[in-house]
PDB file of C-alpha atoms and ligand atoms in Angstrom:
ATOM      1  CA  MET A   1      67.307  23.431 -64.847  1.00 66.00           C
ATOM      2  CA  SER A   2      68.661  21.570 -61.906  1.00 88.00           C
ATOM      3  CA  ARG A   3      68.850  17.868 -61.728  1.00 96.00           C
ATOM      4  CA  ILE A   4      67.403  15.566 -59.160  1.00 98.00           C
ATOM      5  CA  ALA A   5      68.588  12.186 -57.833  1.00 98.00           C
ATOM      6  CA  TYR A   6      66.486  10.030 -55.438  1.00 98.00           C
ATOM      7  CA  VAL A   7      68.662   8.231 -52.895  1.00 98.00           C
ATOM      8  CA  ASN A   8      67.155   6.165 -50.292  1.00 97.00           C
ATOM      9  CA  GLY A   9      63.504   7.663 -49.427  1.00 97.00           C
ATOM     10  CA  ARG A  10      64.235  11.255 -50.902  1.00 98.00           C
ATOM     11  CA  TYR A  11      64.281  13.280 -54.394  1.00 98.00           C
ATOM     12  CA  VAL A  12      67.665  15.271 -53.373  1.00 98.00           C
ATOM     13  CA  PRO A  13      69.271  18.023 -55.592  1.00 98.00           C
ATOM     14  CA  PHE A  14      72.302  16.480 -57.952  1.00 97.00           C
ATOM     15  CA  ALA A  15      75.044  18.572 -56.229  1.00 96.00           C
ATOM     16  CA  GLU A  16      74.224  16.859 -52.700  1.00 96.00           C
ATOM     17  CA  ALA A  17      73.147  13.240 -53.429  1.00 97.00           C
ATOM     18  CA  ARG A  18      75.404  11.267 -51.410  1.00 97.00           C
ATOM     19  CA  VAL A  19      76.120   7.894 -50.538  1.00 96.00           C
ATOM     20  CA  HIS A  20      78.173   7.011 -47.365  1.00 97.00           C
ATOM     21  CA  VAL A  21      81.873   5.881 -47.387  1.00 97.00           C
ATOM     22  CA  GLU A  22      81.231   2.463 -46.330  1.00 97.00           C
ATOM     23  CA  ASP A  23      78.299   1.585 -48.836  1.00 98.00           C
ATOM     24  CA  ARG A  24      79.324  -1.802 -50.162  1.00 98.00           C
ATOM     25  CA  GLY A  25      78.881  -0.901 -53.742  1.00 98.00           C
ATOM     26  CA  TYR A  26      81.884   1.879 -53.224  1.00 98.00           C
ATOM     27  CA  GLN A  27      83.586  -0.811 -51.262  1.00 98.00           C
ATOM     28  CA  PHE A  28      82.576  -4.366 -52.883  1.00 98.00           C
ATOM     29  CA  ALA A  29      81.122  -3.171 -55.875  1.00 98.00           C
ATOM     30  CA  ASP A  30      78.711  -5.336 -53.926  1.00 98.00           C
ATOM     31  CA  GLY A  31      75.515  -4.368 -55.737  1.00 98.00           C
ATOM     32  CA  VAL A  32      73.349  -4.083 -58.839  1.00 98.00           C
ATOM     33  CA  TYR A  33      72.309  -1.760 -61.624  1.00 98.00           C
ATOM     34  CA  GLU A  34      69.588  -1.282 -64.536  1.00 98.00           C
ATOM     35  CA  VAL A  35      69.917   1.095 -67.676  1.00 98.00           C
ATOM     36  CA  CYS A  36      66.446   2.077 -69.003  1.00 98.00           C
ATOM     37  CA  ALA A  37      66.330   4.271 -71.910  1.00 98.00           C
ATOM     38  CA  VAL A  38      63.661   7.158 -71.827  1.00 98.00           C
ATOM     39  CA  ARG A  39      61.851   8.013 -75.440  1.00 97.00           C
ATOM     40  CA  GLY A  40      59.199  10.723 -75.485  1.00 97.00           C
ATOM     41  CA  GLY A  41      59.308  11.053 -71.681  1.00 97.00           C
ATOM     42  CA  LYS A  42      58.652   7.312 -71.220  1.00 97.00           C
ATOM     43  CA  LEU A  43      60.329   4.366 -70.235  1.00 98.00           C
ATOM     44  CA  VAL A  44      61.136   2.147 -72.692  1.00 98.00           C
ATOM     45  CA  ASP A  45      61.050  -1.853 -72.232  1.00 98.00           C
ATOM     46  CA  GLU A  46      60.169  -0.966 -68.412  1.00 98.00           C
ATOM     47  CA  GLU A  47      59.044  -4.523 -67.799  1.00 98.00           C
ATOM     48  CA  PRO A  48      62.362  -6.813 -68.937  1.00 98.00           C
ATOM     49  CA  HIS A  49      64.326  -4.286 -67.239  1.00 98.00           C
ATOM     50  CA  ALA A  50      62.360  -4.931 -64.207  1.00 98.00           C
ATOM     51  CA  ALA A  51      62.422  -8.689 -64.597  1.00 98.00           C
ATOM     52  CA  ARG A  52      66.071  -8.757 -64.978  1.00 98.00           C
ATOM     53  CA  LEU A  53      66.783  -6.265 -62.039  1.00 98.00           C
ATOM     54  CA  LYS A  54      64.723  -8.555 -59.893  1.00 98.00           C
ATOM     55  CA  ARG A  55      66.864 -11.823 -61.088  1.00 98.00           C
ATOM     56  CA  SER A  56      70.409  -9.884 -60.701  1.00 98.00           C
ATOM     57  CA  LEU A  57      69.102  -9.171 -56.707  1.00 98.00           C
ATOM     58  CA  LYS A  58      67.829 -12.758 -56.416  1.00 98.00           C
ATOM     59  CA  GLU A  59      71.146 -13.896 -57.524  1.00 98.00           C
ATOM     60  CA  MET A  60      72.909 -11.788 -55.473  1.00 98.00           C
ATOM     61  CA  ARG A  61      70.965 -12.358 -52.568  1.00 98.00           C
ATOM     62  CA  ILE A  62      69.788  -8.914 -52.197  1.00 98.00           C
ATOM     63  CA  THR A  63      66.725  -8.233 -50.966  1.00 97.00           C
ATOM     64  CA  PRO A  64      64.732  -4.958 -53.231  1.00 97.00           C
ATOM     65  CA  PRO A  65      64.578  -2.529 -50.836  1.00 98.00           C
ATOM     66  CA  VAL A  66      60.707  -1.357 -52.245  1.00 98.00           C
ATOM     67  CA  ASP A  67      58.266  -3.165 -54.297  1.00 97.00           C
ATOM     68  CA  ASP A  68      57.757  -3.065 -57.895  1.00 97.00           C
ATOM     69  CA  ALA A  69      55.135  -0.842 -57.879  1.00 98.00           C
ATOM     70  CA  ALA A  70      57.240   1.837 -55.714  1.00 98.00           C
ATOM     71  CA  LEU A  71      60.151   1.285 -57.844  1.00 98.00           C
ATOM     72  CA  ALA A  72      58.232   1.566 -61.299  1.00 98.00           C
ATOM     73  CA  HIS A  73      56.794   5.140 -59.281  1.00 98.00           C
ATOM     74  CA  ILE A  74      60.315   6.386 -58.472  1.00 98.00           C
ATOM     75  CA  MET A  75      61.831   5.985 -61.800  1.00 98.00           C
ATOM     76  CA  ARG A  76      58.575   7.767 -63.400  1.00 98.00           C
ATOM     77  CA  GLU A  77      59.149  10.596 -60.750  1.00 98.00           C
ATOM     78  CA  THR A  78      63.006  10.705 -61.194  1.00 98.00           C
ATOM     79  CA  VAL A  79      62.142  11.138 -65.009  1.00 98.00           C
ATOM     80  CA  ARG A  80      59.175  14.004 -64.487  1.00 98.00           C
ATOM     81  CA  ARG A  81      61.402  15.933 -62.137  1.00 98.00           C
ATOM     82  CA  ASN A  82      64.232  15.941 -64.200  1.00 98.00           C
ATOM     83  CA  ARG A  83      62.381  16.779 -67.547  1.00 98.00           C
ATOM     84  CA  VAL A  84      63.888  13.914 -69.358  1.00 98.00           C
ATOM     85  CA  ARG A  85      62.146  13.301 -73.047  1.00 98.00           C
ATOM     86  CA  ASP A  86      64.846  11.113 -74.689  1.00 97.00           C
ATOM     87  CA  GLY A  87      67.379   9.884 -72.354  1.00 98.00           C
ATOM     88  CA  LEU A  88      67.899   7.413 -69.874  1.00 98.00           C
ATOM     89  CA  VAL A  89      67.454   6.475 -66.285  1.00 98.00           C
ATOM     90  CA  TYR A  90      70.215   4.543 -64.126  1.00 98.00           C
ATOM     91  CA  LEU A  91      69.231   2.370 -61.330  1.00 98.00           C
ATOM     92  CA  GLN A  92      71.388   1.091 -58.645  1.00 98.00           C
ATOM     93  CA  ILE A  93      71.400  -0.658 -55.599  1.00 98.00           C
ATOM     94  CA  THR A  94      73.682  -2.111 -53.322  1.00 98.00           C
ATOM     95  CA  ARG A  95      73.653  -3.958 -50.218  1.00 98.00           C
ATOM     96  CA  GLY A  96      73.849  -1.095 -48.262  1.00 98.00           C
ATOM     97  CA  VAL A  97      76.427   0.648 -45.607  1.00 98.00           C
ATOM     98  CA  ALA A  98      78.164  -2.018 -43.021  1.00 98.00           C
ATOM     99  CA  ARG A  99      81.386  -2.117 -41.468  1.00 97.00           C
ATOM    100  CA  ARG A 100      83.597  -3.306 -43.803  1.00 98.00           C
ATOM    101  CA  ASP A 101      83.889  -7.025 -44.032  1.00 98.00           C
ATOM    102  CA  HIS A 102      83.518  -9.645 -46.788  1.00 98.00           C
ATOM    103  CA  GLY A 103      80.375 -11.539 -45.392  1.00 98.00           C
ATOM    104  CA  PHE A 104      76.969 -10.192 -45.733  1.00 98.00           C
ATOM    105  CA  PRO A 105      75.896  -8.099 -43.087  1.00 97.00           C
ATOM    106  CA  ALA A 106      74.009  -8.641 -40.719  1.00 94.00           C
ATOM    107  CA  GLN A 107      71.871  -5.530 -40.239  1.00 89.00           C
ATOM    108  CA  ALA A 108      72.621  -4.010 -43.847  1.00 86.00           C
ATOM    109  CA  LYS A 109      69.498  -2.329 -45.175  1.00 96.00           C
ATOM    110  CA  PRO A 110      69.751  -2.187 -49.316  1.00 98.00           C
ATOM    111  CA  ALA A 111      70.420   0.980 -50.852  1.00 98.00           C
ATOM    112  CA  LEU A 112      68.587   2.199 -53.675  1.00 98.00           C
ATOM    113  CA  VAL A 113      69.648   5.304 -56.154  1.00 98.00           C
ATOM    114  CA  VAL A 114      67.815   6.587 -59.356  1.00 98.00           C
ATOM    115  CA  THR A 115      68.825   9.339 -61.542  1.00 98.00           C
ATOM    116  CA  ALA A 116      67.598  10.006 -65.048  1.00 98.00           C
ATOM    117  CA  ARG A 117      69.413  12.499 -67.671  1.00 98.00           C
ATOM    118  CA  ASN A 118      68.824  13.682 -71.116  1.00 98.00           C
ATOM    119  CA  LEU A 119      70.642  12.338 -73.977  1.00 97.00           C
ATOM    120  CA  ALA A 120      71.988  13.890 -77.622  1.00 96.00           C
ATOM    121  CA  ILE A 121      70.463  10.580 -79.115  1.00 95.00           C
ATOM    122  CA  ASP A 122      71.041  12.278 -82.423  1.00 95.00           C
ATOM    123  CA  LYS A 123      74.692  11.289 -82.067  1.00 96.00           C
ATOM    124  CA  TYR A 124      73.535   7.948 -81.831  1.00 96.00           C
ATOM    125  CA  ASP A 125      71.554   8.149 -85.135  1.00 96.00           C
ATOM    126  CA  ALA A 126      74.900   9.700 -86.381  1.00 97.00           C
ATOM    127  CA  ALA A 127      76.673   6.587 -85.002  1.00 97.00           C
ATOM    128  CA  ALA A 128      74.212   4.249 -87.028  1.00 98.00           C
ATOM    129  CA  ALA A 129      73.990   6.340 -90.150  1.00 98.00           C
ATOM    130  CA  THR A 130      78.197   6.031 -90.272  1.00 98.00           C
ATOM    131  CA  GLY A 131      78.590   2.833 -88.559  1.00 98.00           C
ATOM    132  CA  VAL A 132      81.511   2.014 -85.780  1.00 98.00           C
ATOM    133  CA  GLU A 133      84.630   0.272 -85.355  1.00 98.00           C
ATOM    134  CA  ALA A 134      84.520  -2.941 -83.072  1.00 98.00           C
ATOM    135  CA  ARG A 135      88.242  -3.745 -81.315  1.00 98.00           C
ATOM    136  CA  THR A 136      88.907  -7.051 -79.607  1.00 98.00           C
ATOM    137  CA  VAL A 137      90.367  -7.783 -76.603  1.00 98.00           C
ATOM    138  CA  PRO A 138      90.855 -11.213 -74.104  1.00 98.00           C
ATOM    139  CA  GLU A 139      87.971 -12.043 -72.257  1.00 98.00           C
ATOM    140  CA  SER A 140      89.116 -10.929 -68.474  1.00 97.00           C
ATOM    141  CA  ARG A 141      85.487 -10.749 -66.728  1.00 98.00           C
ATOM    142  CA  TRP A 142      84.004 -13.227 -64.062  1.00 98.00           C
ATOM    143  CA  ALA A 143      82.281 -16.339 -64.905  1.00 97.00           C
ATOM    144  CA  ARG A 144      78.863 -14.332 -63.762  1.00 98.00           C
ATOM    145  CA  CYS A 145      78.278 -11.953 -66.248  1.00 98.00           C
ATOM    146  CA  ASP A 146      74.715 -12.849 -66.640  1.00 98.00           C
ATOM    147  CA  ILE A 147      74.175 -10.758 -63.187  1.00 98.00           C
ATOM    148  CA  LYS A 148      73.996  -6.876 -64.211  1.00 98.00           C
ATOM    149  CA  SER A 149      76.746  -6.034 -61.497  1.00 98.00           C
ATOM    150  CA  VAL A 150      78.156  -2.830 -60.833  1.00 98.00           C
ATOM    151  CA  SER A 151      81.286  -4.667 -60.688  1.00 98.00           C
ATOM    152  CA  LEU A 152      82.460  -3.697 -64.177  1.00 98.00           C
ATOM    153  CA  LEU A 153      86.244  -2.826 -64.068  1.00 98.00           C
ATOM    154  CA  ALA A 154      87.068  -4.903 -66.980  1.00 98.00           C
ATOM    155  CA  ASN A 155      84.473  -3.803 -68.915  1.00 98.00           C
ATOM    156  CA  VAL A 156      86.076  -0.215 -68.637  1.00 98.00           C
ATOM    157  CA  LEU A 157      89.198  -1.207 -69.171  1.00 98.00           C
ATOM    158  CA  ALA A 158      88.005  -2.723 -71.992  1.00 98.00           C
ATOM    159  CA  LYS A 159      85.872   0.093 -73.230  1.00 98.00           C
ATOM    160  CA  GLN A 160      89.537   2.229 -72.429  1.00 98.00           C
ATOM    161  CA  THR A 161      91.336   0.037 -75.097  1.00 98.00           C
ATOM    162  CA  ALA A 162      89.036   0.056 -77.698  1.00 98.00           C
ATOM    163  CA  ARG A 163      89.048   4.334 -77.391  1.00 98.00           C
ATOM    164  CA  GLU A 164      91.963   4.671 -77.432  1.00 98.00           C
ATOM    165  CA  ALA A 165      92.503   2.784 -80.751  1.00 98.00           C
ATOM    166  CA  GLY A 166      89.711   4.965 -82.363  1.00 98.00           C
ATOM    167  CA  ALA A 167      86.913   2.465 -81.815  1.00 98.00           C
ATOM    168  CA  TYR A 168      83.661   2.782 -80.208  1.00 98.00           C
ATOM    169  CA  GLU A 169      82.986  -0.872 -78.979  1.00 98.00           C
ATOM    170  CA  ALA A 170      85.312  -3.301 -77.690  1.00 99.00           C
ATOM    171  CA  TRP A 171      84.357  -7.055 -78.338  1.00 99.00           C
ATOM    172  CA  PHE A 172      85.495  -9.505 -75.462  1.00 99.00           C
ATOM    173  CA  VAL A 173      86.694 -13.047 -76.991  1.00 98.00           C
ATOM    174  CA  ASP A 174      86.966 -15.833 -74.573  1.00 98.00           C
ATOM    175  CA  ASP A 175      89.947 -18.277 -74.615  1.00 97.00           C
ATOM    176  CA  LYS A 176      87.999 -20.308 -77.611  1.00 97.00           C
ATOM    177  CA  GLY A 177      88.007 -17.533 -79.963  1.00 98.00           C
ATOM    178  CA  PHE A 178      84.363 -17.031 -79.669  1.00 98.00           C
ATOM    179  CA  VAL A 179      83.070 -13.103 -79.344  1.00 98.00           C
ATOM    180  CA  THR A 180      80.850 -12.931 -76.177  1.00 98.00           C
ATOM    181  CA  GLU A 181      79.618  -9.586 -76.220  1.00 98.00           C
ATOM    182  CA  GLY A 182      80.916  -5.971 -75.984  1.00 98.00           C
ATOM    183  CA  SER A 183      81.845  -3.795 -73.286  1.00 98.00           C
ATOM    184  CA  SER A 184      78.484  -2.463 -73.080  1.00 98.00           C
ATOM    185  CA  THR A 185      76.735  -3.890 -75.914  1.00 98.00           C
ATOM    186  CA  THR A 186      75.534  -7.252 -77.074  1.00 99.00           C
ATOM    187  CA  ALA A 187      77.562  -8.316 -80.109  1.00 99.00           C
ATOM    188  CA  TRP A 188      75.896  -9.837 -83.478  1.00 99.00           C
ATOM    189  CA  ILE A 189      76.716 -10.733 -87.129  1.00 98.00           C
ATOM    190  CA  VAL A 190      74.925 -11.296 -89.779  1.00 98.00           C
ATOM    191  CA  ASP A 191      77.238 -14.119 -91.100  1.00 98.00           C
ATOM    192  CA  ALA A 192      78.790 -14.982 -94.507  1.00 98.00           C
ATOM    193  CA  ASP A 193      75.959 -17.606 -94.908  1.00 98.00           C
ATOM    194  CA  GLY A 194      73.085 -14.791 -94.244  1.00 98.00           C
ATOM    195  CA  VAL A 195      72.243 -16.229 -90.874  1.00 98.00           C
ATOM    196  CA  LEU A 196      72.087 -13.821 -87.781  1.00 98.00           C
ATOM    197  CA  ARG A 197      73.804 -14.719 -85.015  1.00 98.00           C
ATOM    198  CA  THR A 198      74.228 -13.702 -81.466  1.00 98.00           C
ATOM    199  CA  ARG A 199      75.684 -15.826 -78.250  1.00 98.00           C
ATOM    200  CA  GLN A 200      72.893 -18.088 -76.443  1.00 98.00           C
ATOM    201  CA  LEU A 201      72.119 -16.820 -73.276  1.00 98.00           C
ATOM    202  CA  ASP A 202      74.766 -18.489 -70.533  1.00 98.00           C
ATOM    203  CA  GLN A 203      76.655 -16.937 -67.685  1.00 98.00           C
ATOM    204  CA  HIS A 204      79.217 -15.457 -69.573  1.00 98.00           C
ATOM    205  CA  ILE A 205      76.733 -12.576 -71.279  1.00 98.00           C
ATOM    206  CA  LEU A 206      74.444 -10.014 -70.230  1.00 98.00           C
ATOM    207  CA  PRO A 207      71.221 -11.070 -71.243  1.00 98.00           C
ATOM    208  CA  GLY A 208      70.164  -7.974 -72.928  1.00 98.00           C
ATOM    209  CA  VAL A 209      66.803  -6.422 -72.986  1.00 98.00           C
ATOM    210  CA  THR A 210      67.107  -5.220 -76.307  1.00 98.00           C
ATOM    211  CA  ARG A 211      68.815  -8.703 -77.624  1.00 98.00           C
ATOM    212  CA  GLY A 212      65.512 -10.366 -76.141  1.00 98.00           C
ATOM    213  CA  GLU A 213      63.224  -7.864 -77.621  1.00 98.00           C
ATOM    214  CA  LEU A 214      64.972  -8.071 -80.945  1.00 98.00           C
ATOM    215  CA  LEU A 215      64.671 -11.619 -81.671  1.00 98.00           C
ATOM    216  CA  PRO A 216      60.461 -11.704 -81.573  1.00 97.00           C
ATOM    217  CA  MET A 217      60.943  -8.965 -84.252  1.00 97.00           C
ATOM    218  CA  CYS A 218      63.336 -10.760 -86.417  1.00 97.00           C
ATOM    219  CA  ARG A 219      60.622 -13.964 -86.190  1.00 96.00           C
ATOM    220  CA  GLN A 220      58.270 -11.435 -87.525  1.00 96.00           C
ATOM    221  CA  LEU A 221      60.506  -9.879 -89.897  1.00 97.00           C
ATOM    222  CA  GLY A 222      61.453 -13.177 -91.607  1.00 97.00           C
ATOM    223  CA  ILE A 223      64.713 -12.667 -90.513  1.00 98.00           C
ATOM    224  CA  GLU A 224      66.625 -16.247 -90.134  1.00 97.00           C
ATOM    225  CA  PHE A 225      68.778 -16.037 -86.589  1.00 98.00           C
ATOM    226  CA  ALA A 226      70.833 -18.695 -84.898  1.00 98.00           C
ATOM    227  CA  GLU A 227      71.553 -17.767 -80.887  1.00 98.00           C
ATOM    228  CA  ARG A 228      74.746 -19.464 -81.082  1.00 98.00           C
ATOM    229  CA  PRO A 229      78.316 -18.224 -80.863  1.00 98.00           C
ATOM    230  CA  PHE A 230      80.879 -16.460 -83.628  1.00 98.00           C
ATOM    231  CA  THR A 231      84.471 -16.687 -83.917  1.00 98.00           C
ATOM    232  CA  VAL A 232      86.751 -13.075 -84.783  1.00 98.00           C
ATOM    233  CA  ALA A 233      87.394 -14.556 -88.044  1.00 98.00           C
ATOM    234  CA  GLU A 234      83.717 -15.177 -88.560  1.00 98.00           C
ATOM    235  CA  ALA A 235      82.983 -11.732 -87.717  1.00 98.00           C
ATOM    236  CA  LYS A 236      85.227 -10.318 -89.856  1.00 98.00           C
ATOM    237  CA  ALA A 237      84.309 -12.694 -92.751  1.00 98.00           C
ATOM    238  CA  ALA A 238      80.480 -11.647 -92.253  1.00 98.00           C
ATOM    239  CA  ARG A 239      78.324  -9.841 -94.126  1.00 98.00           C
ATOM    240  CA  GLU A 240      77.199  -7.439 -91.279  1.00 98.00           C
ATOM    241  CA  ALA A 241      77.953  -6.807 -87.610  1.00 98.00           C
ATOM    242  CA  PHE A 242      76.326  -4.841 -85.290  1.00 98.00           C
ATOM    243  CA  ILE A 243      75.853  -4.106 -81.569  1.00 98.00           C
ATOM    244  CA  THR A 244      72.856  -3.203 -79.606  1.00 98.00           C
ATOM    245  CA  ALA A 245      72.124  -1.411 -75.936  1.00 98.00           C
ATOM    246  CA  ALA A 246      69.040   0.083 -74.321  1.00 98.00           C
ATOM    247  CA  THR A 247      70.408   3.533 -74.888  1.00 95.00           C
ATOM    248  CA  VAL A 248      71.579   3.497 -78.162  1.00 97.00           C
ATOM    249  CA  GLY A 249      69.563   0.710 -80.225  1.00 97.00           C
ATOM    250  CA  VAL A 250      71.330  -0.778 -83.131  1.00 98.00           C
ATOM    251  CA  ILE A 251      74.494   0.749 -84.215  1.00 98.00           C
ATOM    252  CA  PRO A 252      75.694  -1.211 -87.318  1.00 98.00           C
ATOM    253  CA  VAL A 253      79.894  -2.135 -86.501  1.00 98.00           C
ATOM    254  CA  VAL A 254      81.717  -1.515 -90.259  1.00 98.00           C
ATOM    255  CA  LYS A 255      85.009  -2.557 -89.259  1.00 98.00           C
ATOM    256  CA  ILE A 256      86.731  -5.066 -86.531  1.00 98.00           C
ATOM    257  CA  ASP A 257      90.296  -4.563 -85.737  1.00 98.00           C
ATOM    258  CA  GLY A 258      90.778  -1.926 -88.591  1.00 98.00           C
ATOM    259  CA  LYS A 259      89.164  -4.654 -91.109  1.00 98.00           C
ATOM    260  CA  ALA A 260      86.026  -3.658 -93.155  1.00 98.00           C
ATOM    261  CA  VAL A 261      82.956  -5.904 -92.150  1.00 98.00           C
ATOM    262  CA  GLY A 262      81.261  -6.717 -96.000  1.00 97.00           C
ATOM    263  CA  ASN A 263      81.636  -3.569 -97.803  1.00 96.00           C
ATOM    264  CA  GLY A 264      82.292  -1.285 -95.027  1.00 98.00           C
ATOM    265  CA  LYS A 265      79.059   0.306 -94.995  1.00 98.00           C
ATOM    266  CA  PRO A 266      75.975  -0.461 -92.954  1.00 98.00           C
ATOM    267  CA  GLY A 267      74.115  -3.446 -93.321  1.00 98.00           C
ATOM    268  CA  PRO A 268      70.373  -4.198 -94.357  1.00 98.00           C
ATOM    269  CA  VAL A 269      69.570  -6.356 -91.480  1.00 98.00           C
ATOM    270  CA  ALA A 270      70.962  -3.973 -89.203  1.00 98.00           C
ATOM    271  CA  GLN A 271      69.231  -0.802 -90.639  1.00 98.00           C
ATOM    272  CA  LYS A 272      65.878  -2.366 -90.608  1.00 98.00           C
ATOM    273  CA  LEU A 273      66.176  -3.839 -87.196  1.00 98.00           C
ATOM    274  CA  ARG A 274      67.480  -0.372 -85.873  1.00 98.00           C
ATOM    275  CA  ALA A 275      64.229   1.355 -87.913  1.00 97.00           C
ATOM    276  CA  ALA A 276      61.789  -1.668 -86.491  1.00 97.00           C
ATOM    277  CA  TYR A 277      62.942  -1.532 -83.047  1.00 97.00           C
ATOM    278  CA  TRP A 278      63.012   2.189 -82.349  1.00 96.00           C
ATOM    279  CA  ALA A 279      59.618   2.775 -84.868  1.00 95.00           C
ATOM    280  CA  GLU A 280      57.823   0.372 -82.186  1.00 91.00           C
ATOM    281  CA  ARG A 281      59.102   2.587 -78.961  1.00 93.00           C
ATOM    282  CA  SER A 282      58.966   6.238 -79.977  1.00 82.00           C
TER     283      SER A 282
HETATM  284  N1  LIG B   1      74.939  -1.712 -70.546  1.00 69.35           N
HETATM  285  N2  LIG B   1      76.762  -6.376 -72.330  1.00 69.35           N
HETATM  286  C1  LIG B   1      76.757  -5.362 -71.204  1.00 69.35           C
HETATM  287  C2  LIG B   1      77.878  -6.303 -70.623  1.00 69.35           C
HETATM  288  C3  LIG B   1      75.923  -4.541 -71.310  1.00 69.35           C
HETATM  289  O1  LIG B   1      76.909  -3.924 -70.095  1.00 69.35           O
HETATM  290  C4  LIG B   1      74.635  -4.107 -71.858  1.00 69.35           C
HETATM  291  C5  LIG B   1      74.142  -2.954 -71.547  1.00 69.35           C
HETATM  292  C6  LIG B   1      74.069  -4.737 -72.901  1.00 69.35           C
HETATM  293  C7  LIG B   1      73.017  -4.716 -73.642  1.00 69.35           C
HETATM  294  O2  LIG B   1      71.857  -4.828 -72.531  1.00 69.35           O
HETATM  295  P1  LIG B   1      70.522  -4.066 -72.890  1.00 69.35           P
HETATM  296  O3  LIG B   1      70.399  -4.529 -74.152  1.00 69.35           O
HETATM  297  O4  LIG B   1      69.687  -4.514 -71.758  1.00 69.35           O
HETATM  298  O5  LIG B   1      71.004  -2.623 -72.432  1.00 69.35           O
HETATM  299  C8  LIG B   1      74.994  -5.638 -72.957  1.00 69.35           C
HETATM  300  C9  LIG B   1      74.701  -0.324 -70.168  1.00 69.35           C
HETATM  301  C10 LIG B   1      73.675   0.115 -71.473  1.00 69.35           C
HETATM  302  C11 LIG B   1      75.474   0.418 -69.535  1.00 69.35           C
HETATM  303  O6  LIG B   1      76.101  -0.613 -68.774  1.00 69.35           O
HETATM  304  O7  LIG B   1      75.465   1.549 -69.707  1.00 69.35           O
END
């Protein structure tokens, strides 16, 4: 089946989907994006993704190219036209096309691209069943990681470092020794005292939608948690560790920099949260 992409008002065959060479996303990474999971043909956590998108646009001072209802329709339509059951929707908005000049262009129209595809989600279940490894890398990103900007070079390099070391994810570590987050995931531990911990929201991490959905679930499930950063040493001495993101849900981390976390197997809190998260969304 042929894939379709939405590009600035038109649904076009994927192979013909194009943006201009002077799109500011291409030249300056002057744009934002969202990734939303699809399960059973439905968008997962659509509202918080839409809210975060709006916030990113506002922080970047980019005018939304279409209103909320139109955007929701375009995302659904892109899912439908690509016959996505279990997969993802990718949405990107840039400041638009203009002659190259760092300052904001007077005229440019924000550009919107939406794609969708099926994913072999079994591979995430398999990764969750065995657990994965995280490699720590020095934090090297800018000071506004709370904006979901397409400027992901540091994340790309970090992920590649992790992969070349045989690991699944890279964990950024700040200059005080605290883990900020993963290259494309939120980082969590169940510390040596049994408290679930993830960093507080600030400008050093993305406010993960999955993170925001899991915290109230922890309350319901009676899992004690604290929004407090943890060091690499605390993570290595933790009972459990895991990562979260929209497409993958919860994935246990069983090794950090080659050292087993806890007994080296997926822990009960991560497994409980993974099951509860998808149970409400499948
Ligand atoms: N990544 N932190 C970073 C740096 C991320 O890029 C992501 C998501 C997350 C988790 O956020 P959420 O729970 O809203 O997916 C945390 C997406 C999936 C990506 O770039 O593909």
